[in-house]
Structures are given as structure tokens and as C-alpha cells.
PDB file of C-alpha atoms and ligand atoms in Angstrom:
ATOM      1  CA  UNK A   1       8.013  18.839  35.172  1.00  0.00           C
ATOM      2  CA  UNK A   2      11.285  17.650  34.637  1.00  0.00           C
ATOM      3  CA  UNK A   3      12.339  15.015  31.825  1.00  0.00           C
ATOM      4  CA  UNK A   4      15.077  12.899  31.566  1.00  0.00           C
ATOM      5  CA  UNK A   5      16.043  12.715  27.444  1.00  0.00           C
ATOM      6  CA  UNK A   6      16.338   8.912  26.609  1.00  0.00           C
ATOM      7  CA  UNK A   7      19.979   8.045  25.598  1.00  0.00           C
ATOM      8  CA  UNK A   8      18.430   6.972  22.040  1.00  0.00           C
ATOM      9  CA  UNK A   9      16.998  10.228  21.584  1.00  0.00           C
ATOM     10  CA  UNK A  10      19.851  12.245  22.706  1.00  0.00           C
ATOM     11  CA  UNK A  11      21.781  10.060  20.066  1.00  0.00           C
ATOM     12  CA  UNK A  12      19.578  10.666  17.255  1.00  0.00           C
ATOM     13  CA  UNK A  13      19.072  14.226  17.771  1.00  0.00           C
ATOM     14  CA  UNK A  14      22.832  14.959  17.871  1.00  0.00           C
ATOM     15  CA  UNK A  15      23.543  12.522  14.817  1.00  0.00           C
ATOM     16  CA  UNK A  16      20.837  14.972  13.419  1.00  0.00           C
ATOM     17  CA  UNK A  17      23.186  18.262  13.967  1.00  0.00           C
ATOM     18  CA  UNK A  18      26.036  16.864  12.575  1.00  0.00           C
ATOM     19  CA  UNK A  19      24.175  17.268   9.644  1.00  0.00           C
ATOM     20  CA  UNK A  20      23.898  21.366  10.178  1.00  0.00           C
ATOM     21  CA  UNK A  21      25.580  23.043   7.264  1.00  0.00           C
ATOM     22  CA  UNK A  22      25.817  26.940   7.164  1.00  0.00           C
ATOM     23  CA  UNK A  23      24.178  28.429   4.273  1.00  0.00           C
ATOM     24  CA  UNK A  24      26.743  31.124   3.898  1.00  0.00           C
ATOM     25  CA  UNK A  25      23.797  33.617   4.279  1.00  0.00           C
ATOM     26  CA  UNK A  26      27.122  35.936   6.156  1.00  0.00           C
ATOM     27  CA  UNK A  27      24.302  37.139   8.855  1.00  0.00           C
ATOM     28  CA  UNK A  28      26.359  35.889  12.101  1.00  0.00           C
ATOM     29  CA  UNK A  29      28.998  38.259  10.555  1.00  0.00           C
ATOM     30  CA  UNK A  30      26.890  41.254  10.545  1.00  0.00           C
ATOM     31  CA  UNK A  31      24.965  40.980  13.039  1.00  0.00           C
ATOM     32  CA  UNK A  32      26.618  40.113  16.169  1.00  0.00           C
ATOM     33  CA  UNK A  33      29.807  40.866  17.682  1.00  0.00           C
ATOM     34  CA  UNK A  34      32.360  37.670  16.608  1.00  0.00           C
ATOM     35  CA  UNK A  35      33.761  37.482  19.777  1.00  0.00           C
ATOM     36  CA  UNK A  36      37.838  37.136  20.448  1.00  0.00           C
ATOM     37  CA  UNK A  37      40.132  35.869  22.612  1.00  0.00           C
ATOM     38  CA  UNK A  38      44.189  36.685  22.810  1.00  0.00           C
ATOM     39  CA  UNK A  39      44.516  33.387  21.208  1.00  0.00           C
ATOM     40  CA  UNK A  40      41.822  34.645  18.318  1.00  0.00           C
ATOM     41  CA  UNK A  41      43.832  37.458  17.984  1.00  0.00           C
ATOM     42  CA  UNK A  42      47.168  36.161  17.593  1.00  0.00           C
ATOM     43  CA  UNK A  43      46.481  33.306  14.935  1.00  0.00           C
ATOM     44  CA  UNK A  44      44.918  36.372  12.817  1.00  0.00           C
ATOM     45  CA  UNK A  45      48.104  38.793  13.430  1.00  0.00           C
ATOM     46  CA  UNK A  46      50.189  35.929  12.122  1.00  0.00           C
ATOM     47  CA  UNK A  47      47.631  35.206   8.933  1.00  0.00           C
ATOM     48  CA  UNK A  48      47.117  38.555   8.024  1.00  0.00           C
ATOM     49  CA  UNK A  49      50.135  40.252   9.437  1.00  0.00           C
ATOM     50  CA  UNK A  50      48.228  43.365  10.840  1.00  0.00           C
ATOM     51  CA  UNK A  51      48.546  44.794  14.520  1.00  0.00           C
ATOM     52  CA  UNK A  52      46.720  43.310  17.268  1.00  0.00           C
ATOM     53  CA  UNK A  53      44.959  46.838  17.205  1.00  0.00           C
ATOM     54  CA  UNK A  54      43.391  47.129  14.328  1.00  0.00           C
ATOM     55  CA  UNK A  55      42.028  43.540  14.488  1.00  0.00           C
ATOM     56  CA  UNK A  56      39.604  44.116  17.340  1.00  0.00           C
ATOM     57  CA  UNK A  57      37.297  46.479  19.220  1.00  0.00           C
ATOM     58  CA  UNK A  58      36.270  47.148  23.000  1.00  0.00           C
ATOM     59  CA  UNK A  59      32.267  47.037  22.821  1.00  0.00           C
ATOM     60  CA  UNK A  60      29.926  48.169  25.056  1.00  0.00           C
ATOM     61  CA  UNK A  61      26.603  46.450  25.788  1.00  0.00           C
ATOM     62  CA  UNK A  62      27.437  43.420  23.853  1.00  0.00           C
ATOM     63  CA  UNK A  63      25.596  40.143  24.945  1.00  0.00           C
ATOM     64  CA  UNK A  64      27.861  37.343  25.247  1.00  0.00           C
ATOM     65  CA  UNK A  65      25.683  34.786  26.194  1.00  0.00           C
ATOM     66  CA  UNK A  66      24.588  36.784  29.679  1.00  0.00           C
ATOM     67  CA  UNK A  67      28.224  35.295  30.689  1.00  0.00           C
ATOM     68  CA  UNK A  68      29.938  38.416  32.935  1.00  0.00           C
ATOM     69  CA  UNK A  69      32.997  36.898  33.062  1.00  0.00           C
ATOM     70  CA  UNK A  70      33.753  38.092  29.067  1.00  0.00           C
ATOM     71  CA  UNK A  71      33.080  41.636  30.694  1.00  0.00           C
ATOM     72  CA  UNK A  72      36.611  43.644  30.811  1.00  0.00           C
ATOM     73  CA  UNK A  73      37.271  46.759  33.000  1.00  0.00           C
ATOM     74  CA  UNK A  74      38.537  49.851  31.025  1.00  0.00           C
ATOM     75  CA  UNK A  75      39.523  53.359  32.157  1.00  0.00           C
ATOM     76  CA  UNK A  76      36.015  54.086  29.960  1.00  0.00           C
ATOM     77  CA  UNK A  77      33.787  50.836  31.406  1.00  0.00           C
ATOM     78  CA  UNK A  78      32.968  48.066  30.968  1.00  0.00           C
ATOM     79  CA  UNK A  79      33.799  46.422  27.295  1.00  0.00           C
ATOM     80  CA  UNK A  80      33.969  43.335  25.285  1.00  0.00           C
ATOM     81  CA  UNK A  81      36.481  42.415  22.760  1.00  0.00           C
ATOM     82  CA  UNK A  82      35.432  40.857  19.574  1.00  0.00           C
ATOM     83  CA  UNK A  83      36.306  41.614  15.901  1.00  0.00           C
ATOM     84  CA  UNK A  84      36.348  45.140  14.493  1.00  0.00           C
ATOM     85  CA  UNK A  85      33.602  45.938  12.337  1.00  0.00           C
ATOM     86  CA  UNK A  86      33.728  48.024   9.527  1.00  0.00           C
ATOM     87  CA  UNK A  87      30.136  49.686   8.052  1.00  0.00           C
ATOM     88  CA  UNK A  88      28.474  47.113  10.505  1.00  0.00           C
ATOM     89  CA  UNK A  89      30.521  44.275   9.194  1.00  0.00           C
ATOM     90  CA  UNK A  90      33.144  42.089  10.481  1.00  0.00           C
ATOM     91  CA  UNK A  91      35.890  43.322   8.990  1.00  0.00           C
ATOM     92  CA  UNK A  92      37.231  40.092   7.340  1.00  0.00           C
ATOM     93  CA  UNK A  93      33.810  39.677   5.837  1.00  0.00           C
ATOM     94  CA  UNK A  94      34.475  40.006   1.589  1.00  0.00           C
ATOM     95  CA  UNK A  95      32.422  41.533  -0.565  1.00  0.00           C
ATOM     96  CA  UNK A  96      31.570  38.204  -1.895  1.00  0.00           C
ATOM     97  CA  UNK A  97      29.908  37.118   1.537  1.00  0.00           C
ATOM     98  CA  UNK A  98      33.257  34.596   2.319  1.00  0.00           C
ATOM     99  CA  UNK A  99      35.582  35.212   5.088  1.00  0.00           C
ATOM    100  CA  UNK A 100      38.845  36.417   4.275  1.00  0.00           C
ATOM    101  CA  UNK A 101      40.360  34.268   7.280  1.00  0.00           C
ATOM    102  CA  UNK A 102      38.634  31.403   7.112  1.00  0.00           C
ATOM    103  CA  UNK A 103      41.111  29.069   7.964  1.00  0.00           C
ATOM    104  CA  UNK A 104      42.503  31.620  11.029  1.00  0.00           C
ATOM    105  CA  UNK A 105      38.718  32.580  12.277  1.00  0.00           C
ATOM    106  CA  UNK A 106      38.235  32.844  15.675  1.00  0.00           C
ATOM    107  CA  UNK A 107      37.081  29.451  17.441  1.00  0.00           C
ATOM    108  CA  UNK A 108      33.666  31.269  18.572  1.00  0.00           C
ATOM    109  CA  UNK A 109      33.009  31.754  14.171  1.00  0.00           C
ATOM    110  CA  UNK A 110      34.322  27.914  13.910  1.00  0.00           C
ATOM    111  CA  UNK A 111      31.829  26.484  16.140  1.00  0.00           C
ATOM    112  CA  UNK A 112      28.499  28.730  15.152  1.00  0.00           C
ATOM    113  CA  UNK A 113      25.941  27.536  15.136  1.00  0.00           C
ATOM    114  CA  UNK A 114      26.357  24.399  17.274  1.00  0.00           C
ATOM    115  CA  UNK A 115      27.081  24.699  20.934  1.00  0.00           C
ATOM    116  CA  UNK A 116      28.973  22.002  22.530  1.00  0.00           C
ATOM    117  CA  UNK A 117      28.503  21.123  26.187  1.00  0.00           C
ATOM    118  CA  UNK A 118      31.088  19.427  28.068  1.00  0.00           C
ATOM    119  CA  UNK A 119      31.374  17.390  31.151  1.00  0.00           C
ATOM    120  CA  UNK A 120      34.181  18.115  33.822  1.00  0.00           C
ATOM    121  CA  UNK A 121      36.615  15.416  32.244  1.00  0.00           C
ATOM    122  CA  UNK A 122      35.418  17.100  28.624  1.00  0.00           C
ATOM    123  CA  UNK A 123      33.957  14.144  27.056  1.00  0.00           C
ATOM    124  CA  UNK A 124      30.743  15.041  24.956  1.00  0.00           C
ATOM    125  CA  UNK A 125      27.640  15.582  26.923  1.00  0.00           C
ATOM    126  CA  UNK A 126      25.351  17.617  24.290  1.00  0.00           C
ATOM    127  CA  UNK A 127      25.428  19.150  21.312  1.00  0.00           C
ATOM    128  CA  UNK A 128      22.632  22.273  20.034  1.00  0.00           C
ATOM    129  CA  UNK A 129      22.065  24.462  17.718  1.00  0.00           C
ATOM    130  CA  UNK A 130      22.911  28.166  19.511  1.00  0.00           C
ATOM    131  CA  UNK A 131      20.256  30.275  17.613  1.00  0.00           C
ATOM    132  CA  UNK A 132      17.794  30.768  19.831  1.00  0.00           C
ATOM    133  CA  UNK A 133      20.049  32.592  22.338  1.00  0.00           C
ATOM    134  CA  UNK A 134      20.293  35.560  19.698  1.00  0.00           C
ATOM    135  CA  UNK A 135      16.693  37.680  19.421  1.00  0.00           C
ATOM    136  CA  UNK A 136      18.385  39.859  17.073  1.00  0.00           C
ATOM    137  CA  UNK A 137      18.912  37.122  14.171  1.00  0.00           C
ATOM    138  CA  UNK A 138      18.391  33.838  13.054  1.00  0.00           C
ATOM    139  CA  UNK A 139      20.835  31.568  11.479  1.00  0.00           C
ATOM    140  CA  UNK A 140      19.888  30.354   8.081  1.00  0.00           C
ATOM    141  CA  UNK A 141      21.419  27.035   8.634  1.00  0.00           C
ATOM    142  CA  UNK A 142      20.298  23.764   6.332  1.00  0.00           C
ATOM    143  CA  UNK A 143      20.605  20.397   6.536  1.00  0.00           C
ATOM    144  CA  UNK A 144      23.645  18.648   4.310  1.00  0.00           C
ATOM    145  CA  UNK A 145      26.464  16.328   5.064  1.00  0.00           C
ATOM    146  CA  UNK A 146      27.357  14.952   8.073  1.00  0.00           C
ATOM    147  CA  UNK A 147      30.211  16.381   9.775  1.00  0.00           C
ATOM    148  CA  UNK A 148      32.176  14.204  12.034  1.00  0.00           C
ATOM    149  CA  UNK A 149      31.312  14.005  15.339  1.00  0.00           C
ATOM    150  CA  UNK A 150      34.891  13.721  16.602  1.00  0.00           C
ATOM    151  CA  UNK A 151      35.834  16.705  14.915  1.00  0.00           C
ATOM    152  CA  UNK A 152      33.479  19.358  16.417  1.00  0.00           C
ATOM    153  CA  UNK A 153      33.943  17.687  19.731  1.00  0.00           C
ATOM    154  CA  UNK A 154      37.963  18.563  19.121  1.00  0.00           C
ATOM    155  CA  UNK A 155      37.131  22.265  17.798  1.00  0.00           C
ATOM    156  CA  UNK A 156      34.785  22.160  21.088  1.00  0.00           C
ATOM    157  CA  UNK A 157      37.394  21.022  23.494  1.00  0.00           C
ATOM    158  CA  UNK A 158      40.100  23.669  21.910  1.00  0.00           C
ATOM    159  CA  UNK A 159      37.113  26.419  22.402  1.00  0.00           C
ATOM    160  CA  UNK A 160      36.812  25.902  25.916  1.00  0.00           C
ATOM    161  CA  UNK A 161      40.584  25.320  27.229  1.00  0.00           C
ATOM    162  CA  UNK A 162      41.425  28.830  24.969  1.00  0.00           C
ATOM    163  CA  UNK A 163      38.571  30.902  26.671  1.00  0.00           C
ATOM    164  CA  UNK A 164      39.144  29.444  29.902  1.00  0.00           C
ATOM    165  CA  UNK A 165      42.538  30.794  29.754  1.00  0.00           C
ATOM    166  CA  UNK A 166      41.732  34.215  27.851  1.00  0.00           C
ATOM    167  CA  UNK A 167      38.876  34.264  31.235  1.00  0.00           C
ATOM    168  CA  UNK A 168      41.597  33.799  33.916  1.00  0.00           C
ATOM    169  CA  UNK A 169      43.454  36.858  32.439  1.00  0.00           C
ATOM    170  CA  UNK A 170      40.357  39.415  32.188  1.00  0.00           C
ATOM    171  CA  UNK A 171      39.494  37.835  35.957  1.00  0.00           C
ATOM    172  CA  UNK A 172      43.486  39.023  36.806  1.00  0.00           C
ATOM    173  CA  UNK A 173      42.867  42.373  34.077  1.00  0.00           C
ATOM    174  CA  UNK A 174      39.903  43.245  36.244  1.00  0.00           C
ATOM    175  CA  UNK A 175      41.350  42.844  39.632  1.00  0.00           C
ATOM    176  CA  UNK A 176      43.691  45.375  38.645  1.00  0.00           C
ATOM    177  CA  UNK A 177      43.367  48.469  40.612  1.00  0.00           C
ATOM    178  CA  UNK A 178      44.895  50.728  37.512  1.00  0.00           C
ATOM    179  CA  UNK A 179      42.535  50.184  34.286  1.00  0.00           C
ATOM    180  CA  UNK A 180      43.510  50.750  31.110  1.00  0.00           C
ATOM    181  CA  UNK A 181      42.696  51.536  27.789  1.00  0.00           C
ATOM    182  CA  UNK A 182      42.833  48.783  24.387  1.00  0.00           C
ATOM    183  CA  UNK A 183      46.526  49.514  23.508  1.00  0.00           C
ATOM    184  CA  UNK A 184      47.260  48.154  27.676  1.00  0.00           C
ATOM    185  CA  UNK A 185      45.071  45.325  27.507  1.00  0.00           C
ATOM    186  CA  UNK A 186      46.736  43.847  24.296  1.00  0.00           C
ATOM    187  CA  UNK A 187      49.461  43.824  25.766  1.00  0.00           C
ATOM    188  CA  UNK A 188      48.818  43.131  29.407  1.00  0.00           C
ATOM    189  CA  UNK A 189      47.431  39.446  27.154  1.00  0.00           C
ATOM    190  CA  UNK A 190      50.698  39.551  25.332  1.00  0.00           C
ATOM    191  CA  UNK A 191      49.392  39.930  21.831  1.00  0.00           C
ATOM    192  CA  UNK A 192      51.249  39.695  19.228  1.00  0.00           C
ATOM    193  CA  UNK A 193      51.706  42.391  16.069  1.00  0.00           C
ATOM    194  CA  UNK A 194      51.868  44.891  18.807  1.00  0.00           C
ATOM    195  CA  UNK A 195      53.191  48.049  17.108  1.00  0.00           C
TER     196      UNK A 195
HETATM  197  S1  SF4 B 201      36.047  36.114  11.131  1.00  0.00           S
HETATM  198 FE1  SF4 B 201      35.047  35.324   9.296  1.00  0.00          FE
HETATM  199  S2  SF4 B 201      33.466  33.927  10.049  1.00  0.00           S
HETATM  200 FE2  SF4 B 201      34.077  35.207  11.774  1.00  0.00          FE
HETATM  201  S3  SF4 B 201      32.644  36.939  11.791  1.00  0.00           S
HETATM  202 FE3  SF4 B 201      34.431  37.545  10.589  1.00  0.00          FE
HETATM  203  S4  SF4 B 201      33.945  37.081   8.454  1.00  0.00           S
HETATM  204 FE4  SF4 B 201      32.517  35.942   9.774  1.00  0.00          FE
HETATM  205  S1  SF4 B 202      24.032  32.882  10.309  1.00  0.00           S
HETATM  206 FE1  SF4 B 202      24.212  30.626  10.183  1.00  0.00          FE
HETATM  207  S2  SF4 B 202      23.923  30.129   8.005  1.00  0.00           S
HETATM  208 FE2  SF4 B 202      24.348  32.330   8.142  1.00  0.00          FE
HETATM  209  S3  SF4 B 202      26.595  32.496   7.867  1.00  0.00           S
HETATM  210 FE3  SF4 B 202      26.204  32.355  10.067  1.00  0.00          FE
HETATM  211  S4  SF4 B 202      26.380  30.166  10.559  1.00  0.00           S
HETATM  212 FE4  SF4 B 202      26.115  30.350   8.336  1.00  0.00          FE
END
């Protein structure tokens, strides 16, 4: 049976996830691939000053979200780029649990764990919490102050213009006849830090 959710309830239930405050529990950078766009990639060349290279990894079998489109073409299959781990860990993950980069992490790490939804003109039309699409973990999230709504709707509407370009390129990337290999791609998305 289908519902239709009232527009008070919608209201309250999204004025009740502004309230989501990560717990700094450091799981979501463990456990999961942080994924990466070029645009991820360049803001962290330019705060960290290391080579595109050594900031991410080609995965295979990584689940990101069941969306094919974030599936790249290589001259060894099919991959998806996120953040290099190191011993299973992101590698700007400190020992202390903090990220290194905070201020530089990629938009998919800014917006965890709330998912945004937009409409076509992207105004606001939902906000979740994006747990339940991971089997493998759980976000330890808690309840705290209220973050502004306006805010994670601009962090949500800078989210979605960056991947939909860093999409159109791995759509061109894979249309390609000749694949490549990491070093190509980086620069076929004109990466910075490039060595
Ligand atoms: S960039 Fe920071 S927030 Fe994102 S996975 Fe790595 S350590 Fe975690
Ligand atoms: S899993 Fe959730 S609570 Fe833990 S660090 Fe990530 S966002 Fe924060």
C-alpha cells in the first residue's frame, strides 16, 4: 500500500536529523570505501600537497550505492575510485580516530550519514539517515545540536553538481575504446599533483 507522508511529519522528522551528530566512532573510515571524485582529489592535492596518485585507489567490487554509473573501465576491469587505504584504513584517518583533512574531506565524508534528496530545480525534497544501505556497518550516530538546515542542503547541492560532473567524465572515460590504467585516468580528469 502506498502512503503519502503528511507535510507535518516530513517536517518534523527532518527537523529531527538535523539533530544527527557523528560520534566520532571513525567506523565509516574503516569500513567502507570513502568514495572520490576529481574534484575530491584535487582540494586534497592542494591541502596536503601529495600526488593525485598516492591519494586514491581503483577498487574492485565496491558497492556504491548499486549506482553503475561510479563504475570505471580499466585495462584490468572494472574499478571504483575512492581514498587509499592503508592497513584497512583511510589513509587520512590519525591514530587518534580524527581526520587529518577534515576541512579538505571529500563531499561523500561531509555529508555521511545524512542523504539529501533533491528535486530537478534542487530545492530540498528529503533528508535520511544513509545507514541502512551499508550491511557491513552501522553508524554510531547520536542525537546533539541542531545543524542548520540551509547548510547541509548547500553541502548537498555542491555534492550533486561535483559528481554529476566527475559522472559525465567516467560516462566519456568509458566510451573510450583504449582503457587505461590509474596514472591515465588522473589525468584523462585533469588532476592535479600529477607527478
Ligand atoms: S577523508 Fe577523513 S572523514 Fe573521509 S574517510 Fe578519510 S579519515 Fe574519514
Ligand atoms: S560511522 Fe557515523 S558516527 Fe561513526 S565516524 Fe562515521 S559518521 Fe561518525
Amino acid at each position: 500500500m502506498t502512503k503519502r507522508k503528511s507535510g507535518t511529519r516530513k517536517k518534523k522528522k527532518i527537523s529531527k536529523l538535523l539533530a544527527v551528530q557523528c560520534s566520532q566512532c571513525s567506523t565509516c573510515c574503516r569500513v567502507p570505501v570513502a568514495l572520490a571524485t576529481h574534484h575530491d582529489i584535487n582540494r586534497l592535492v592542494k591541502a596536503t600537497g601529495l600526488e593525485a596518485g598516492k591519494i586514491v585507489s581503483l577498487y574492485a567490487n565496491v558497492d556504491a550505492d548499486d549506482d553503475d554509473r561510479f563504475l570505471i573501465r580499466t585495462s584490468y576491469g572494472k574499478r571504483t575510485m575512492g581514498l587509499r587505504k592503508v592497513k584497512g584504513r583511510c589513509m587520512f584517518l590519525s591514530d587518534d580516530q580524527s581526520c587529518s583533512v577534515y576541512n579538505s574531506r571529500p563531499m561523500s565524508c561531509r555529508m555521511f550519514p545524512l542523504q539529501v534528496t533533491l528535486e530537478e530545480d534542487n530545492s530540498l525534497h528529503d533528508l535520511n539517515v544513509q545507514d541502512s544501505a551499508h550491511d557491513d556497518f552501522s553508524c554510531r550516530y547520536r542525537f546533539g545540536r541542531s545543524r542548520s538546515l540551509k547548510e547541509i542542503h548547500r553541502i548537498a547541492v555542491s555534492d550533486f553538481l561535483e559528481q554529476d560532473s566527475y559522472l559525465k567524465k567516467v560516462a566519456e572515460w568509458n566510451a573510450r575504446s583504449q582503457k587505461g590504467k590509474k596514472q591515465e585516468l588522473l589525468e584523462f580528469l585533469d588532476c592535479d599533483g600529477l607527478p
